[in-house]
Short mmCIF file of C-alpha atoms in Angstrom, two decimals:
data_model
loop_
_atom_site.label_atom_id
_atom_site.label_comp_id
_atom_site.label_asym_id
_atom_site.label_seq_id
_atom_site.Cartn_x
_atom_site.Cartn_y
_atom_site.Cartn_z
CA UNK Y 1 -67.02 -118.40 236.51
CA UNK Y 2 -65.10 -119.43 233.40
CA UNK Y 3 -66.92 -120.52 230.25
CA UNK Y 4 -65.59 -122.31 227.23
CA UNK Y 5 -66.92 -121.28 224.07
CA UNK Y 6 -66.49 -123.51 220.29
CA UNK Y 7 -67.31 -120.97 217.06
CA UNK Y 8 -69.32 -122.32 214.05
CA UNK Y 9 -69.23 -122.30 210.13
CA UNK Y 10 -67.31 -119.12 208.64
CA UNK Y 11 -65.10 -118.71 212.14
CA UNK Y 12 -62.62 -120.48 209.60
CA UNK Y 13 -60.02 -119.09 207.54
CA UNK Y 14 -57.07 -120.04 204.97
CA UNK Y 15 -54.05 -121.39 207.04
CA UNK Y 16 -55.31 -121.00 210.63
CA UNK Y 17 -54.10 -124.34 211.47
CA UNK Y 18 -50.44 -123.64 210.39
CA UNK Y 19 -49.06 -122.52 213.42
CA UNK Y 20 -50.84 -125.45 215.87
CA UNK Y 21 -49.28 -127.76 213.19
CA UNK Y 22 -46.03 -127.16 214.44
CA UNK Y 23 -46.18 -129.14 217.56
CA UNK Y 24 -46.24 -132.91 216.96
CA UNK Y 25 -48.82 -134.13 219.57
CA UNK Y 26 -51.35 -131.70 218.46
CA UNK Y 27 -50.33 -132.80 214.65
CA UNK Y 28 -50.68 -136.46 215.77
CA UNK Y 29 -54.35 -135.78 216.88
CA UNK Y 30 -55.43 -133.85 214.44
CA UNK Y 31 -54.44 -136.98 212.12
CA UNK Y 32 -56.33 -139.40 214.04
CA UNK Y 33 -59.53 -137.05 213.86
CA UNK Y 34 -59.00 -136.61 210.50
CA UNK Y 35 -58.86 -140.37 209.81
CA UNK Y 36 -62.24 -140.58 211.37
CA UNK Y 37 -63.25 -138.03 209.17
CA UNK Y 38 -62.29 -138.96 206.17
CA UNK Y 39 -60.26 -136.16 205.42
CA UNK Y 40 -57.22 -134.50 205.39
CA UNK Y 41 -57.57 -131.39 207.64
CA UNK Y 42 -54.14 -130.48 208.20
CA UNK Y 43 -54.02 -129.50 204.66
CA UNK Y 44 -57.54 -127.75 204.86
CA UNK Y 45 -56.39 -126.18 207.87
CA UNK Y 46 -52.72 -125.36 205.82
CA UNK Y 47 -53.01 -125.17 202.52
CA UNK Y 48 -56.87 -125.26 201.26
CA UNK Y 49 -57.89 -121.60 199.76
CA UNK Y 50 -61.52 -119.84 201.57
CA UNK Y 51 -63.56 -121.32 198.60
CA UNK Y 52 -62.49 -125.05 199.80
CA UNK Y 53 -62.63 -124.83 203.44
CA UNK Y 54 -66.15 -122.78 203.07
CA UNK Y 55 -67.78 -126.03 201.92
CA UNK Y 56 -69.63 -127.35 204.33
CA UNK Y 57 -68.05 -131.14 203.94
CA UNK Y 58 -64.91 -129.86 204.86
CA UNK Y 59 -65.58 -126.63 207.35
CA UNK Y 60 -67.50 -128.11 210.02
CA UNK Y 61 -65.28 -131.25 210.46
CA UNK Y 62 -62.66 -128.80 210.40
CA UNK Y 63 -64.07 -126.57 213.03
CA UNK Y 64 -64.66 -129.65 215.42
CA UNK Y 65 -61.01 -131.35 215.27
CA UNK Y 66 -59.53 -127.94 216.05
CA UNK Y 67 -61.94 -127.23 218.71
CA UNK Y 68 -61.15 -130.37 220.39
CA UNK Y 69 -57.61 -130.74 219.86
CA UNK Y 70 -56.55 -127.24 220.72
CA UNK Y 71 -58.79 -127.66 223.96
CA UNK Y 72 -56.30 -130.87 224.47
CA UNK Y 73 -53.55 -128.55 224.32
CA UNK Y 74 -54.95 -126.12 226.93
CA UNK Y 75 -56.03 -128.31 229.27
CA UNK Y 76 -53.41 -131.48 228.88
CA UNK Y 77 -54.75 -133.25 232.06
CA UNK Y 78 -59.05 -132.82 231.31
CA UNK Y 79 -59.83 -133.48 235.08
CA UNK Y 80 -58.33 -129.65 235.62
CA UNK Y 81 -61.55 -128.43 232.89
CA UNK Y 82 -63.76 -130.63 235.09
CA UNK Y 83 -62.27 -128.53 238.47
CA UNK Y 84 -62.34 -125.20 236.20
CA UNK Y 85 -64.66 -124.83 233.63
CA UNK Y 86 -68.81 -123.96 234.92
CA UNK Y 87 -69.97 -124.33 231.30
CA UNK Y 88 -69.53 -125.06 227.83
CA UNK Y 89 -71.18 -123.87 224.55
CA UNK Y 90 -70.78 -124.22 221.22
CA UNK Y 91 -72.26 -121.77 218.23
CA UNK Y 92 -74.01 -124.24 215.91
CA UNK Y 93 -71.76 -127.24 215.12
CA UNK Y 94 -69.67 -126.07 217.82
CA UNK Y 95 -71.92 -127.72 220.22
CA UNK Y 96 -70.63 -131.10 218.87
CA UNK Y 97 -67.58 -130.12 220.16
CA UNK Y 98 -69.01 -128.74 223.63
CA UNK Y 99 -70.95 -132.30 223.84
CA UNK Y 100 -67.61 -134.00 223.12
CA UNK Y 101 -65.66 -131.60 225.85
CA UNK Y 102 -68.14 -132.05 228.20
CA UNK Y 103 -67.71 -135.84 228.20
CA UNK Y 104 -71.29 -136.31 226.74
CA UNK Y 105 -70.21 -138.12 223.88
CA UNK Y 106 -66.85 -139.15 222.71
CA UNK Y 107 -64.50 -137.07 219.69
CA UNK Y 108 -64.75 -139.87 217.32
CA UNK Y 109 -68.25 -139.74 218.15
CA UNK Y 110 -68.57 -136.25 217.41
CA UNK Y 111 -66.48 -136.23 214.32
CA UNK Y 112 -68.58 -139.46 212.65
CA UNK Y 113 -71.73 -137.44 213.11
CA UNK Y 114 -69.82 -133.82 211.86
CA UNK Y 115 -68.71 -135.81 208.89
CA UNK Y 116 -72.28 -136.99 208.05
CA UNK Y 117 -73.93 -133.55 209.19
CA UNK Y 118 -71.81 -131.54 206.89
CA UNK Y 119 -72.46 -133.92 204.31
CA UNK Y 120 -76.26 -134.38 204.66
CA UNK Y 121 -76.87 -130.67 204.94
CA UNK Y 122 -74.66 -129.60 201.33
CA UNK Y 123 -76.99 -132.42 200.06
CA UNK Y 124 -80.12 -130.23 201.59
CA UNK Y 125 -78.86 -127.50 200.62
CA UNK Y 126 -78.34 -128.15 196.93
CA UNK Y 127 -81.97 -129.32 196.70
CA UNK Y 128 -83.20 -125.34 196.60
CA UNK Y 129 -81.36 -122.41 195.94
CA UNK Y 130 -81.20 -120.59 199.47
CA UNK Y 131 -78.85 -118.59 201.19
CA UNK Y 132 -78.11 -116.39 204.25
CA UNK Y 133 -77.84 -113.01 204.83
CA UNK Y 134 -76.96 -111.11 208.48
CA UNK Y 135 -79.13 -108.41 209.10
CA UNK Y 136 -76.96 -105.56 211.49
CA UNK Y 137 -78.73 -102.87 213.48
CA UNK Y 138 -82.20 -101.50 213.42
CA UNK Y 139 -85.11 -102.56 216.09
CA UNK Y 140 -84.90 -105.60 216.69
CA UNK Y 141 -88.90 -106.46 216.41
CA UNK Y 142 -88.79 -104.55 212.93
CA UNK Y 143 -86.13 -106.43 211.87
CA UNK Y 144 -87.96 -109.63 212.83
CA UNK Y 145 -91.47 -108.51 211.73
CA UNK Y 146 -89.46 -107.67 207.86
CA UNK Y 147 -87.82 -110.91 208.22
CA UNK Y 148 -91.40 -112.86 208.59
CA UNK Y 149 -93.02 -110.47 205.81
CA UNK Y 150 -90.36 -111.93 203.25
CA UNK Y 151 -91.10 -115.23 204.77
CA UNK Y 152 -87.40 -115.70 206.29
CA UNK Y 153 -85.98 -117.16 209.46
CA UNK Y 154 -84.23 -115.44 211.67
CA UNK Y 155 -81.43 -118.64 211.59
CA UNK Y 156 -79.25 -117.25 214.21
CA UNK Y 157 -80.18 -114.15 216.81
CA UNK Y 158 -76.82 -113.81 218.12
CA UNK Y 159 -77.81 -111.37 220.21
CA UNK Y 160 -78.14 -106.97 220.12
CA UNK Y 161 -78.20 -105.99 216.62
CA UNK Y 162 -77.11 -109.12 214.87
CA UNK Y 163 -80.00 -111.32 213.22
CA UNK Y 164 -79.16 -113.88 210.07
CA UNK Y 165 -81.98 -114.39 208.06
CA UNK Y 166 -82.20 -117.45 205.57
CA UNK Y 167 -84.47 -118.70 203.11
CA UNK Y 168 -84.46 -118.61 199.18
CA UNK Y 169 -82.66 -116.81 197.35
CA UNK Y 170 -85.78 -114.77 196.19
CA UNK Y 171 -87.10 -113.84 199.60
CA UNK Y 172 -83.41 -112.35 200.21
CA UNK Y 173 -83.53 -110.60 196.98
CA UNK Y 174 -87.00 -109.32 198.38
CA UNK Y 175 -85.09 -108.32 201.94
CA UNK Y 176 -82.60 -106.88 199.65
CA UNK Y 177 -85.14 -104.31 198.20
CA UNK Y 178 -86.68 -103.96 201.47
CA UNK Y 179 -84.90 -103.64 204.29
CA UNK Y 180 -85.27 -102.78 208.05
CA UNK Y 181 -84.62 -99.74 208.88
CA UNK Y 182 -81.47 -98.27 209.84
CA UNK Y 183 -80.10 -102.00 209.29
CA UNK Y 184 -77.37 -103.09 207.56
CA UNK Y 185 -77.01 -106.22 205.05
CA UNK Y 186 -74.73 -108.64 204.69
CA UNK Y 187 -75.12 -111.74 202.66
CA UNK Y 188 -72.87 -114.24 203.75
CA UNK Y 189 -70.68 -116.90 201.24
CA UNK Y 190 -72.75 -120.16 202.43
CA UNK Y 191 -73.90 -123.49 201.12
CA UNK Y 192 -77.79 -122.72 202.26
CA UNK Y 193 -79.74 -121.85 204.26
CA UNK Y 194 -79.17 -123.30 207.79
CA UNK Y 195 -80.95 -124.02 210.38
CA UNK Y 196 -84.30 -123.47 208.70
CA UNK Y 197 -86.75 -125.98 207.26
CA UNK Y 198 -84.71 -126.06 204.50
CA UNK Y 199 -82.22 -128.26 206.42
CA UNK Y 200 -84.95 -131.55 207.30
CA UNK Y 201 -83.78 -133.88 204.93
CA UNK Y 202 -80.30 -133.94 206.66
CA UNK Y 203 -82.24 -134.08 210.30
CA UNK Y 204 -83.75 -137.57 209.27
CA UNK Y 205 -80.26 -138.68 208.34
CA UNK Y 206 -78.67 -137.77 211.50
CA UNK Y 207 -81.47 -138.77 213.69
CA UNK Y 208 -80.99 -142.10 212.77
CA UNK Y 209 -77.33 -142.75 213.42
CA UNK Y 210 -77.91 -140.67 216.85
CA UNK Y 211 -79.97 -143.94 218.20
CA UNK Y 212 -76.68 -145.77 218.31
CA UNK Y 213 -74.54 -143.18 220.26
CA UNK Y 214 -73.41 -144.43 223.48
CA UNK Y 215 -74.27 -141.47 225.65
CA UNK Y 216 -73.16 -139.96 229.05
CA UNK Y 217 -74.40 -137.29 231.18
CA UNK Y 218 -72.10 -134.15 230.70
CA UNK Y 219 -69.21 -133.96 233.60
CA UNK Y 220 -69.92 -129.63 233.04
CA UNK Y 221 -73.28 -128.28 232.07
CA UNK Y 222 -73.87 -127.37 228.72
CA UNK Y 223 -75.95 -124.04 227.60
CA UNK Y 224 -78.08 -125.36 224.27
CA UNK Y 225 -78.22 -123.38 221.41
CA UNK Y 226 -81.93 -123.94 221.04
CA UNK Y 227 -82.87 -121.90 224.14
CA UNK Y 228 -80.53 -121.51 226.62
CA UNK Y 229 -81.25 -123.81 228.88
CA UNK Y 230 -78.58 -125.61 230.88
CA UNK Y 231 -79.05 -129.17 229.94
CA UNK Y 232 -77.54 -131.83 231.67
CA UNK Y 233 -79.63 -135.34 229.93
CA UNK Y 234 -76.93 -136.25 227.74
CA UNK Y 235 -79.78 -138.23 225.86
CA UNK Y 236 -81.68 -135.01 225.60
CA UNK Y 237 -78.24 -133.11 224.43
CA UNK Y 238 -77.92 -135.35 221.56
CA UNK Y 239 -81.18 -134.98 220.62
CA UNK Y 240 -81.37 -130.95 220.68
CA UNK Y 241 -78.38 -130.87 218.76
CA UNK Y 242 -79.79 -133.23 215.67
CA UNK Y 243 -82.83 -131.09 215.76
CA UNK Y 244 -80.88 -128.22 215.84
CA UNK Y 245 -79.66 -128.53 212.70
CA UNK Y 246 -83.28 -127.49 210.84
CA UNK Y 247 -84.22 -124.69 214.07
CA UNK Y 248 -82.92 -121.15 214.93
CA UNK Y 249 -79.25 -120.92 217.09
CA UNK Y 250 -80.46 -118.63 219.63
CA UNK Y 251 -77.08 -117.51 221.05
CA UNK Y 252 -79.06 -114.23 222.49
CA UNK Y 253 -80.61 -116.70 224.92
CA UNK Y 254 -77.06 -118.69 225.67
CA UNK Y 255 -75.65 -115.47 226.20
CA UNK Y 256 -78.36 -114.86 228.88
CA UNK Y 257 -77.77 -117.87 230.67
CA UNK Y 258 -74.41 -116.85 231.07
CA UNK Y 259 -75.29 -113.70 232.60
CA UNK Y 260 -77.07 -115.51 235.16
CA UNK Y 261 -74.64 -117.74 235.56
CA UNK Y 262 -72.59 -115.17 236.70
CA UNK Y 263 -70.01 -115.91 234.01
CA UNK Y 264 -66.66 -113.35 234.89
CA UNK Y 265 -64.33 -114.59 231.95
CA UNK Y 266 -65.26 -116.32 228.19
CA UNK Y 267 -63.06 -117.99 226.58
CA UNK Y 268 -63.52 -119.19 222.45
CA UNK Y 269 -61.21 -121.72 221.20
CA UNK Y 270 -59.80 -121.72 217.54
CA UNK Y 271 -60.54 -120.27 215.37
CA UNK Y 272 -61.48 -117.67 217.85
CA UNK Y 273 -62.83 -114.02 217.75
CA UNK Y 274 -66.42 -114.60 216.48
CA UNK Y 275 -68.12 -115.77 219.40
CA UNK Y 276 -66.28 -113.72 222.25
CA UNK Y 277 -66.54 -110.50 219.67
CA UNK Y 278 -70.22 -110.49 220.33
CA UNK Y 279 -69.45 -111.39 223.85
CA UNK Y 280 -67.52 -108.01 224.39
CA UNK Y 281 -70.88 -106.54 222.82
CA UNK Y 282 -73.49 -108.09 224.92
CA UNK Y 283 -72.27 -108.89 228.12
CA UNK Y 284 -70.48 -105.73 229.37
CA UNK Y 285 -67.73 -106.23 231.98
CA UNK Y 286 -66.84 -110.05 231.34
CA UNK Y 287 -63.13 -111.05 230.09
CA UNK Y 288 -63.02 -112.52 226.74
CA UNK Y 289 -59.90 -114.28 225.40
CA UNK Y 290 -60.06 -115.34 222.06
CA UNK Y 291 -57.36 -118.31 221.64
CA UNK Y 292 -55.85 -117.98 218.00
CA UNK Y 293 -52.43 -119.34 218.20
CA UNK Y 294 -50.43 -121.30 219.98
CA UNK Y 295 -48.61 -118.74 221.51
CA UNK Y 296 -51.16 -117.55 223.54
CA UNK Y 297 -51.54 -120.81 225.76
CA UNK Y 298 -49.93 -119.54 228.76
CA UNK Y 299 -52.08 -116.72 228.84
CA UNK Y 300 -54.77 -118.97 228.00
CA UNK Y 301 -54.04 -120.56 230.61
CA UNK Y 302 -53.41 -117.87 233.33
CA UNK Y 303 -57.29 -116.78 232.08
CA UNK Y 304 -58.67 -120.34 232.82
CA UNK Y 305 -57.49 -120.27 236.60
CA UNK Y 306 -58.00 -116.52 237.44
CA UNK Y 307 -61.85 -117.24 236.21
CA UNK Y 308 -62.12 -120.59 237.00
CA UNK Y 309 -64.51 -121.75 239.56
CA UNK Y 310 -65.34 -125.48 238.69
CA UNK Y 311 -68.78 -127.30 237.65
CA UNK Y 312 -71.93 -127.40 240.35
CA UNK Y 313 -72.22 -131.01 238.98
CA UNK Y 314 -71.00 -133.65 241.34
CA UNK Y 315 -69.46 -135.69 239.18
CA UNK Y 316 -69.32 -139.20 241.48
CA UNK Y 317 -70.81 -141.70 239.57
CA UNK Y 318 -72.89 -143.65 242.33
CA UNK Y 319 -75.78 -141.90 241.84
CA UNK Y 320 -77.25 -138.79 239.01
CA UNK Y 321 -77.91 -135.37 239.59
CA UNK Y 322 -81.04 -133.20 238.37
CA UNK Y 323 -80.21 -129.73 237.73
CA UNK Y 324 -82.31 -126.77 236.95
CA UNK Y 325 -82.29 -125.65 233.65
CA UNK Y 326 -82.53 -121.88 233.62
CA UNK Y 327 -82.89 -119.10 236.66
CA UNK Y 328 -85.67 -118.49 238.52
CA UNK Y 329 -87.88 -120.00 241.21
CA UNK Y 330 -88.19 -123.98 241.78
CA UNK Y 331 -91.85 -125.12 242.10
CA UNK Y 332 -91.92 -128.96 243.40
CA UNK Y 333 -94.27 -131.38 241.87
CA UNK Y 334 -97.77 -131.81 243.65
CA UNK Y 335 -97.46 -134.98 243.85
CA UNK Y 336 -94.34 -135.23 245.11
CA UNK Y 337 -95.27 -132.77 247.75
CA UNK Y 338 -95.79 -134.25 251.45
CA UNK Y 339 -94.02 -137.87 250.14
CA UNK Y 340 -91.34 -137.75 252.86
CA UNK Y 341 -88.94 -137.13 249.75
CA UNK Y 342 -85.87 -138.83 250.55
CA UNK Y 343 -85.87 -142.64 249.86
CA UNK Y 344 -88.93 -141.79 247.18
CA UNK Y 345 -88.57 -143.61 244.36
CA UNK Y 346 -89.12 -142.01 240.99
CA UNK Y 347 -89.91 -143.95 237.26
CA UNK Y 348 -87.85 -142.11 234.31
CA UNK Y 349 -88.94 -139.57 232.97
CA UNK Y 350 -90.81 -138.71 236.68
CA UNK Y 351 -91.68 -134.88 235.86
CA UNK Y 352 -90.33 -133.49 239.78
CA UNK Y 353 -91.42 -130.03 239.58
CA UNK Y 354 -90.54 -126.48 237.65
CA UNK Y 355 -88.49 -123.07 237.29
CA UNK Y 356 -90.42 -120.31 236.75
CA UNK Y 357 -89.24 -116.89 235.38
CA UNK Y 358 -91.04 -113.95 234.33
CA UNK Y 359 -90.62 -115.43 230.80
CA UNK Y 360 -92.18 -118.80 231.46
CA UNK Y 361 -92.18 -121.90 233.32
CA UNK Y 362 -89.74 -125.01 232.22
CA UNK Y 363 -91.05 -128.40 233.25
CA UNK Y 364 -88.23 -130.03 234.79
CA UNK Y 365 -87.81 -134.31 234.78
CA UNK Y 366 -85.98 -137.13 236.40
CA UNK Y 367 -84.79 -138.14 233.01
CA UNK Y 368 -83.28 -141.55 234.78
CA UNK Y 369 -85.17 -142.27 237.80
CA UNK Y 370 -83.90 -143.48 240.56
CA UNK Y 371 -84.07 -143.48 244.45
CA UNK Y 372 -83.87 -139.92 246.08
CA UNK Y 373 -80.42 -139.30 247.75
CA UNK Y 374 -80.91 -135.68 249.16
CA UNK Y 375 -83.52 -132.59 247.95
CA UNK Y 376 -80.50 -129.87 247.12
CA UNK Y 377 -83.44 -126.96 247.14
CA UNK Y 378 -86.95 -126.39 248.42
CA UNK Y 379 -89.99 -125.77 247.21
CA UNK Y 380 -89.71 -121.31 246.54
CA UNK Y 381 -86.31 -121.38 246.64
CA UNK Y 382 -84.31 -119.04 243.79
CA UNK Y 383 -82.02 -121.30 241.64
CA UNK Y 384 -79.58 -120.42 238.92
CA UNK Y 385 -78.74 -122.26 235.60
CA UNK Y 386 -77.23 -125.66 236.32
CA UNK Y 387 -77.75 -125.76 240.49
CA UNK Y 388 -78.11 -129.28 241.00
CA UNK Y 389 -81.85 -129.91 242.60
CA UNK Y 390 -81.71 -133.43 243.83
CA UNK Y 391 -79.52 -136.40 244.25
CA UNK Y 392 -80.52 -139.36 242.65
CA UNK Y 393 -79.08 -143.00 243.36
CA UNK Y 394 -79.79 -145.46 240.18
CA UNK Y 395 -82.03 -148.26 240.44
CA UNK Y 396 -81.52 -151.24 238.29
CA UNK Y 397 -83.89 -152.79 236.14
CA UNK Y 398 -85.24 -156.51 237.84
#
């Protein structure tokens, strides 16, 4: 199975962009994107020096054009991601550009709410002097048990041995002074502190112009940064990734979900390296490719089809699928239990049953309604991230 990967704030650096800019198409659409976004990225992605392109106004609209135009220029016809891809994911803003790949939302959806998000958290940010710090090595419950003494958040757990911490910048002096052991410390050249409470303010600002995005279900599932879950709501997906904005990126759990998955190759689109070097880490014996230049496509592409496998979605649009969010054992509802099943009609929001793990149990909902097709599982049966559960057909309103 072949997952597609976006990186988020810092995977930039001076000039990446020159050698895409070559090619006219990909120049032509990076212009249009930039229009939207109210800025000239071909010279951020050119010209601009690390101090520039590190503010957050500028990186993360940055980091979404070239996610989604380079993914253009891997995949030139996007049925073949449909037939190849099994997931997307994106690190933190990246996952506007795995909403917008996934057909959730559109890319001058995405980049109107990247150009507000970037700008609404610098505005947080400048209200309090905070900052971030990554936190390598040590146990990982002392790390997090020093993190929560100092009163910090562990901002992103990216997985074995690599922990961000933000807050103030006094509670990082106080990390400074005393650390985890055997951990190393690395404070990182950022606006804030993201993806703490630090970060609300912006949340109210994008919440607001999320209630008049046009929304789709995704065409391939999506893993969400908050907690792995395969989500497949596009509603929903919007809303995780507002909220996400002021709550811990828990890539430790995404990386999980591709594990069970069964995920054999990752690949991370410009500016790669970040996400599939902590892939290489973590999950021992998948293929990474890290797509830097344009040079690489071919064997880009060669490592799309030799891992490729396709989406469990059915992606006909006469009626919805439910899938299951995470791996583990499907429990149907009660009360849907002995109802004859197919033909039943269930309200939005209808909650049809649950997965259970040894972790916990998620609650899993009709988010639609709609008129049972076909029960894909039964009630006992082991599922895996994203294996559709039942076949809806919409009903429409009277």
């Amino acid at each position: 199975m072949l997952v597609i990967v976006a990186p988020g704030q810092g995977a930039q650096t001076p000039g990446f962009l020159a050698p895409w800019l070559e090619d006219d198409v990909f120049a032509s659409r990076l212009h249009w994107l930039s229009t939207v976004a109210g800025l000239d990225l071909a010279r951020h992605g050119t010209e601009s020096d690390a101090d520039t392109i590190r503010d957050t106004r500028i990186a993360q609209p940055l980091l979404v054009a070239t996610a989604l135009v380079t993914s253009l220029e891997l995949f030139p016809h996007p049925a073949d991601a449909f037939r190849l891809i099994g997931a997307v994911a994106g690190h933190s803003v990246g996952e506007l550009a795995a909403l917008a790949g996934s057909r959730a939302i559109t890319a001058e959806q995405a980049m109107v709410l990247v150009r507000e998000r970037g700008t609404a958290m610098a505005d947080a940010a400048a209200i309090t002097p905070t900052g971030m710090t990554a936190v390598l090595g040590g146990d990982r419950d002392e790390v997090l048990a020093t993190l929560e003494r100092h009163g910090l958040t562990p901002a992103n757990d990216n997985g074995p041995g690599q922990i961000v911490a933000a807050g103030t910048t006094e509670q990082l002096s106080a990390l400074a002074d005393d650390p985890p052991a055997k951990a190393r410390l690395i404070p990182l050249s950022v606006a804030g502190a993201f993806h703490t409470e630090h970060m609300a303010p912006a949340v109210g600002h994008i919440a607001k112009l999320a209630v008049s995005v046009s929304v789709h279900d995704p065409r391939i599932p999506v893993i969400s940064n908050r907690d792995g879950q395969v989500i497949h709501d596009g509603r929903e997906l919007l809303k995780r990734v507002v909220g996400q904005i002021a709550s811990p990126v828990r890539w430790d759990l995404c990386l999980d979900a591709m594990a069970d998955l069964g995920v054999t190759g990752i690949l991370e689109v410009p500016p790669a390296g970040t996400l599939t070097g902590i892939a290489k880490r973590a999950l021992k014996g998948v293929a990474t490719f890290a797509l830097k230049t344009p040079d690489q496509l071919d064997d880009a592409r060669a490592f799309c089809l030799e891992h490729g496998e396709g989406s469990l979605i059915e992606t006909t649009p006469t009626w919805r699928m439910v899938v299951s969010p995470a791996k583990g054992t499907w429990h149907l509802a009660e009360q849907l239990k002995g109802t004859g099943a197919d033909g039943e009609l269930l309200d939005a929001g209808t909650e049809i049953g649950g997965v259970s793990s040894l972790r916990d149990t998620i609650a899993v909902t009709a988010a639609h309604g709609g008129q049972v097709v076909e029960w894909l599982v039964e009630d006992g049966d082991l599922v895996s991230p994203g294996q559709p559960l039942v076949r809806l057909h919409p009903v429409g309103a009277e």
